[in-house]
Coordinates of C-alpha atoms in Angstrom, one line a residue:
M636 CA 0.0 0.0 0.0
I637 CA 1.3 3.5 -0.9
K638 CA 1.9 5.7 2.2
D639 CA -0.7 8.4 2.9
I640 CA 0.2 12.0 2.3
Q641 CA -0.9 14.6 4.8
I642 CA -1.0 18.2 3.6
E643 CA -2.1 20.5 6.4
D644 CA -5.4 18.9 7.6
R645 CA -6.0 17.0 4.3
F646 CA -5.1 13.5 3.5
I647 CA -4.3 11.8 0.2
G648 CA -4.4 8.0 0.3
E649 CA -6.3 4.9 -0.6
N650 CA -8.4 5.0 2.6
H651 CA -9.4 8.6 2.1
K652 CA -12.0 10.4 -0.1
A653 CA -10.5 11.7 -3.3
L654 CA -9.0 15.2 -2.7
L655 CA -11.3 17.5 -4.7
I656 CA -9.4 20.4 -6.4
A657 CA -11.5 23.2 -7.8
E658 CA -9.5 24.7 -10.7
M659 CA -10.3 28.4 -11.1
S660 CA -8.1 28.8 -14.2
A661 CA -8.9 31.9 -16.1
N662 CA -12.5 32.1 -14.9
H663 CA -11.7 34.9 -12.5
D664 CA -12.0 37.2 -15.6
R665 CA -9.3 39.4 -14.0
D666 CA -12.1 40.6 -11.6
L667 CA -11.3 40.0 -7.9
N668 CA -15.0 40.0 -6.9
Q669 CA -15.7 37.3 -9.5
A670 CA -12.8 35.3 -8.1
F671 CA -14.2 35.6 -4.6
E672 CA -17.5 34.3 -5.9
L673 CA -15.8 31.3 -7.3
V674 CA -14.0 30.6 -4.0
D675 CA -17.3 30.8 -2.2
L676 CA -18.9 28.5 -4.8
A677 CA -16.3 25.8 -4.3
A678 CA -16.8 25.9 -0.6
E679 CA -20.6 25.6 -1.0
C680 CA -20.2 22.6 -3.3
G681 CA -18.1 20.8 -0.7
W682 CA -14.7 20.8 -2.5
D683 CA -11.4 20.6 -0.6
C684 CA -9.1 23.0 -2.4
V685 CA -9.2 25.9 -4.8
K686 CA -6.3 26.0 -7.2
L687 CA -5.1 29.2 -9.0
Q688 CA -2.6 29.6 -11.8
T689 CA 0.4 31.9 -11.4
Y690 CA 1.8 33.3 -14.7
D691 CA 1.7 36.2 -17.0
A692 CA 2.1 36.2 -20.8
D693 CA 5.9 36.6 -20.4
S694 CA 6.0 33.5 -18.2
L695 CA 4.8 31.3 -21.1
T696 CA 5.8 32.8 -24.4
V697 CA 7.0 35.9 -26.3
P698 CA 5.0 38.6 -28.1
S699 CA 5.5 37.2 -31.5
Q700 CA 3.1 36.9 -34.4
H701 CA 5.1 34.0 -36.0
H702 CA 2.7 31.6 -37.7
S703 CA 3.3 29.0 -35.0
M704 CA 1.8 31.4 -32.4
K705 CA -1.6 31.5 -34.2
I706 CA -4.3 29.8 -32.2
D707 CA -7.8 28.5 -32.7
P708 CA -10.4 31.3 -32.7
V709 CA -12.4 29.4 -30.0
W710 CA -9.9 30.8 -27.5
G711 CA -11.0 34.4 -28.3
K712 CA -7.6 35.6 -29.4
D713 CA -5.5 35.3 -32.5
Y714 CA -2.1 34.7 -30.8
L715 CA -0.8 32.9 -27.8
Y716 CA 0.7 36.0 -26.1
D717 CA -2.6 37.9 -26.3
L718 CA -4.5 34.9 -24.9
Y719 CA -2.2 34.6 -21.9
Q720 CA -2.1 38.3 -21.3
T721 CA -5.9 38.3 -21.1
A722 CA -6.3 35.1 -19.1
C723 CA -3.6 35.5 -16.5
M724 CA -4.5 36.4 -12.9
P725 CA -3.1 39.6 -11.6
M726 CA -0.4 38.9 -9.1
E727 CA -2.0 41.2 -6.6
F728 CA -5.1 38.9 -6.5
H729 CA -3.1 36.0 -5.0
K730 CA -2.8 37.1 -1.4
P731 CA -6.5 38.1 -0.9
L732 CA -7.6 34.9 -2.7
F733 CA -5.4 32.7 -0.5
E734 CA -6.9 34.4 2.5
R735 CA -10.4 34.0 1.2
I736 CA -9.9 30.3 0.4
R737 CA -8.6 29.6 3.9
E738 CA -11.4 31.6 5.5
K739 CA -13.8 29.3 3.7
G740 CA -12.1 26.2 5.2
L741 CA -10.4 25.1 1.9
M742 CA -6.8 24.7 1.1
P743 CA -5.3 27.1 -1.5
F744 CA -2.5 26.4 -3.9
T745 CA -1.4 27.2 -7.4
S746 CA 0.2 26.0 -10.6
V747 CA 3.6 27.6 -11.3
Y748 CA 4.9 28.0 -14.8
D749 CA 8.1 30.0 -14.5
P750 CA 10.9 29.4 -11.9
R751 CA 11.1 33.2 -11.5
D752 CA 7.7 33.1 -9.8
I753 CA 8.6 30.6 -7.1
D754 CA 9.9 33.1 -4.6
F755 CA 6.6 35.0 -4.9
I756 CA 4.5 31.9 -4.3
E757 CA 6.6 30.8 -1.4
K758 CA 5.7 34.1 0.4
L759 CA 2.1 33.0 0.2
D760 CA 2.8 29.9 2.3
C761 CA 1.6 27.7 -0.5
P762 CA 1.3 24.1 0.8
I763 CA 1.5 22.3 -2.6
Y764 CA 2.9 23.1 -6.0
K765 CA 1.0 22.0 -9.2
I766 CA 2.9 21.3 -12.4
A767 CA 0.6 21.6 -15.4
S768 CA 0.7 19.0 -18.2
F769 CA 2.2 21.4 -20.6
E770 CA 5.2 21.9 -18.3
I771 CA 6.0 18.2 -17.6
T772 CA 9.0 18.4 -20.0
F773 CA 10.3 21.7 -18.5
D774 CA 13.2 20.2 -16.4
D775 CA 14.4 23.5 -15.0
L776 CA 10.9 24.2 -13.5
L777 CA 10.6 20.7 -12.1
A778 CA 14.0 21.1 -10.4
E779 CA 13.3 24.5 -8.9
V780 CA 9.9 23.4 -7.6
A781 CA 11.4 20.2 -6.1
Q782 CA 13.9 22.2 -4.1
T783 CA 11.1 23.8 -2.1
G784 CA 10.5 20.4 -0.5
K785 CA 6.8 20.9 -0.9
P786 CA 4.4 18.1 -2.1
V787 CA 3.9 18.3 -5.9
I788 CA 0.9 17.4 -8.0
L789 CA 2.0 16.6 -11.5
S790 CA -0.4 16.5 -14.4
T791 CA 0.5 14.1 -17.2
G792 CA -1.7 15.1 -20.1
M793 CA -0.1 14.3 -23.5
A794 CA 2.7 12.5 -21.7
T795 CA 4.1 9.0 -22.3
L796 CA 5.2 6.8 -19.4
D797 CA 8.8 7.5 -20.3
E798 CA 8.2 11.2 -20.0
V799 CA 6.4 10.8 -16.6
E800 CA 9.3 8.6 -15.4
H801 CA 11.8 11.3 -16.5
A802 CA 9.8 14.0 -14.7
L803 CA 9.7 12.0 -11.5
E804 CA 13.4 11.4 -11.7
I805 CA 14.0 15.2 -11.8
L806 CA 11.7 15.8 -8.9
D807 CA 13.2 12.9 -6.8
N808 CA 16.8 13.9 -7.6
H809 CA 16.1 17.4 -6.4
T810 CA 14.5 16.3 -3.1
S811 CA 10.9 17.1 -3.9
G812 CA 8.2 16.3 -1.3
P813 CA 5.7 13.5 -2.1
V814 CA 4.4 13.5 -5.7
V815 CA 0.8 12.8 -6.7
L816 CA 0.3 12.1 -10.4
L817 CA -2.8 13.3 -12.2
H818 CA -3.8 11.4 -15.4
C819 CA -5.3 13.8 -17.8
S820 CA -6.5 14.3 -21.4
S821 CA -5.3 17.7 -22.5
C822 CA -8.3 18.5 -24.7
Y823 CA -10.6 21.4 -23.9
P824 CA -13.2 20.1 -23.6
A825 CA -12.1 16.4 -23.6
P826 CA -14.3 13.8 -25.3
V827 CA -15.3 11.0 -22.9
E828 CA -13.5 8.5 -25.1
S829 CA -10.2 10.3 -24.5
A830 CA -10.3 9.8 -20.7
N831 CA -8.6 6.4 -20.7
L832 CA -9.1 6.1 -17.0
S833 CA -7.4 2.7 -16.9
A834 CA -4.1 4.7 -17.4
M835 CA -4.5 5.8 -13.8
I836 CA -4.1 2.2 -12.7
A837 CA -1.2 1.6 -15.0
M838 CA 0.7 4.7 -13.6
K839 CA -0.1 3.7 -10.0
N840 CA 1.3 0.2 -10.6
K841 CA 4.4 1.4 -12.5
F842 CA 5.4 4.3 -10.3
E843 CA 3.9 3.3 -6.9
R844 CA 2.6 6.8 -6.4
H845 CA -0.9 8.1 -5.7
V846 CA -2.7 8.8 -8.9
G847 CA -5.7 11.0 -9.6
F848 CA -7.5 12.5 -12.5
S849 CA -7.6 16.0 -14.0
D850 CA -11.0 16.1 -15.7
H851 CA -11.6 18.3 -18.8
T852 CA -14.7 16.4 -19.9
I853 CA -18.2 18.0 -19.7
G854 CA -20.3 16.8 -16.8
S855 CA -19.7 14.6 -13.8
V856 CA -19.7 11.0 -15.1
V857 CA -15.9 10.7 -15.8
S858 CA -14.9 12.3 -12.5
I859 CA -17.2 10.0 -10.6
S860 CA -15.9 7.0 -12.5
A861 CA -12.4 8.0 -11.7
C862 CA -13.3 8.1 -8.0
A863 CA -14.7 4.6 -8.3
L864 CA -11.5 3.4 -9.8
G865 CA -9.6 4.8 -6.8
A866 CA -8.5 8.3 -7.9
A867 CA -6.5 9.9 -5.1
A868 CA -7.5 13.4 -6.3
I869 CA -9.9 15.0 -8.8
E870 CA -9.2 18.3 -10.4
K871 CA -12.0 20.1 -12.4
H872 CA -12.2 23.5 -14.0
Y873 CA -15.4 25.2 -12.7
T874 CA -17.4 28.4 -13.2
N875 CA -20.4 30.2 -11.9
D876 CA -21.7 30.9 -15.4
C877 CA -20.8 28.9 -18.6
S878 CA -22.0 31.8 -20.8
R879 CA -19.5 34.3 -19.5
K880 CA -16.9 35.5 -21.8
G881 CA -13.4 34.1 -21.3
P882 CA -11.4 31.2 -22.7
D883 CA -12.4 28.6 -20.1
H884 CA -16.0 29.1 -19.0
R885 CA -17.4 27.2 -22.0
F886 CA -15.9 23.8 -20.8
S887 CA -16.0 24.4 -17.1
A888 CA -18.2 22.6 -14.6
T889 CA -21.3 24.2 -13.3
E890 CA -22.4 24.4 -9.7
E891 CA -24.7 21.4 -10.2
V892 CA -21.8 19.3 -11.6
M893 CA -19.5 20.3 -8.8
K894 CA -22.1 19.3 -6.1
T895 CA -22.8 16.0 -7.9
I896 CA -19.1 15.1 -7.9
S897 CA -18.6 16.1 -4.3
D898 CA -21.6 14.1 -3.1
A899 CA -20.6 11.1 -5.2
A900 CA -16.9 11.2 -4.0
A901 CA -18.0 10.9 -0.4
Q902 CA -20.4 8.0 -1.1
I903 CA -17.9 6.2 -3.3
Q904 CA -15.3 6.3 -0.6
L905 CA -17.8 4.6 1.8
A906 CA -18.7 2.1 -0.9
R907 CA -15.0 1.2 -1.7
G908 CA -14.4 -0.1 1.8
D909 CA -11.1 -1.6 2.9
G910 CA -10.7 -4.2 0.1
V911 CA -11.0 -7.2 2.5
K912 CA -13.5 -9.7 1.2
K913 CA -15.5 -10.6 4.3
P914 CA -19.2 -10.5 5.3
H915 CA -20.4 -7.1 6.3
P916 CA -22.1 -7.2 9.8
D917 CA -25.4 -6.2 8.1
E918 CA -25.2 -9.3 5.9
L919 CA -25.1 -11.8 8.8
Q920 CA -28.8 -11.5 9.5
N921 CA -29.4 -12.9 6.0
M922 CA -27.4 -16.1 6.6
F923 CA -30.8 -17.9 6.7
G924 CA -30.6 -17.8 2.9
R925 CA -27.9 -20.3 2.8
R926 CA -28.5 -24.1 3.0
S927 CA -27.6 -26.4 5.8
A928 CA -28.3 -30.0 6.9
F929 CA -31.8 -30.8 8.3
A930 CA -32.8 -34.3 9.4
L931 CA -35.5 -35.9 7.3
S932 CA -36.6 -38.2 10.1
A933 CA -35.9 -38.7 13.8
L934 CA -32.4 -39.9 14.2
P935 CA -31.2 -41.6 17.4
A936 CA -27.9 -41.1 19.1
G937 CA -25.3 -43.5 17.7
H938 CA -26.9 -43.5 14.2
I939 CA -24.4 -43.5 11.3
L940 CA -25.3 -40.7 8.9
S941 CA -26.0 -41.5 5.2
E942 CA -27.2 -39.3 2.4
N943 CA -30.8 -40.5 3.0
D944 CA -30.8 -39.0 6.5
F945 CA -30.7 -35.3 5.7
R946 CA -31.2 -32.7 3.1
F947 CA -29.6 -29.3 2.6
V948 CA -32.2 -26.6 3.0
R949 CA -32.6 -23.1 4.3
P950 CA -31.9 -21.6 6.8
G951 CA -28.1 -21.9 7.2
V952 CA -28.1 -22.9 10.9
G953 CA -26.7 -26.4 10.7
V954 CA -23.7 -28.0 8.9
P955 CA -23.3 -26.0 5.7
A956 CA -24.0 -27.5 2.3
N957 CA -20.4 -27.4 1.2
Q958 CA -19.4 -29.6 4.2
K959 CA -21.3 -32.7 3.3
H960 CA -18.1 -34.8 4.0
A961 CA -18.3 -33.7 7.6
L962 CA -21.6 -35.6 7.9
L963 CA -21.4 -38.8 5.8
G964 CA -20.3 -41.8 7.9
K965 CA -20.3 -39.9 11.1
S966 CA -22.0 -41.1 14.3
L967 CA -24.5 -38.9 16.1
I968 CA -23.7 -38.3 19.8
R969 CA -27.3 -37.3 20.6
D970 CA -30.8 -37.6 19.3
V971 CA -31.8 -35.3 16.4
A972 CA -35.5 -34.6 15.9
A973 CA -37.1 -34.8 12.5
L974 CA -37.0 -31.7 10.4
T975 CA -34.4 -30.0 12.7
P976 CA -30.9 -28.9 11.9
I977 CA -27.9 -31.2 12.3
T978 CA -25.0 -29.2 13.7
Y979 CA -21.4 -29.9 14.4
D980 CA -22.4 -30.4 18.1
D981 CA -24.5 -33.4 17.1
I982 CA -21.7 -35.4 15.5
E983 CA -18.5 -37.0 16.7

């Protein structure tokens, strides 16, 4: 069993509910009041964490109009630099948002994209670092984050197992805290058939790390399915209004979806149990449904039992039907009345 991870008052592990991470992404719309509303919504929906993204346009790219910088019109901008300039959260929002998240009883943290921003984030007392899927091959960033010693959540969208292994080696070699992997399909939105949830299990088996799921599909079904498969964490983009302008609102989860996932995650953890195959105490009252030996006629003490003497019928209060060998050829040590159970106490 993989060792539990404790981060402040939250636990990540096989015997704990999936850690639910509400991803604000660009849905703050560069409006602090809008961002506060999203924090409050995550708390109302029963999620555990609110995650921000710490970058500006210069963290990610350069102000070029080279043809490679051209992007799909669905993002609302023509070039990458303009998109990131519009979508990034103002740095001055971080401190009040961290405070608001903690006031609501949730845990704040952020994704970091540029090693130059780590000092800024460290001053926020950020308990976890998130590495986005797009940065999994940015070795310099991985090394700098690892050296904080904080736990790391590493998204693996688009990555091969070899790339994940390389990233883990960088983190481990630079003394990272414990690492949680998030399986992910980096499509926005992601088709259900791209989810490939079985890859969570493959990564968990290969790397012996806790593995969760970063969900970009529409709706709640895939997140709930990931919980049922043992996801250690679920991350989901969310919004208070899918019709708002902005690059991410269109594929983000609504309040209803967030509540559905939260409720299901709690129920699923109860349903998953401890993995030990044994009767639940509530089942024991139904043992009458099993068969056991009942005498077909009055049988005196000293009688040698044969197949003609008993029948296996309900309830299961005598010798069980799979223990026929314990009866045949055995001598009774006391009388057994007709149509009553034959028990182990009745035979030698």
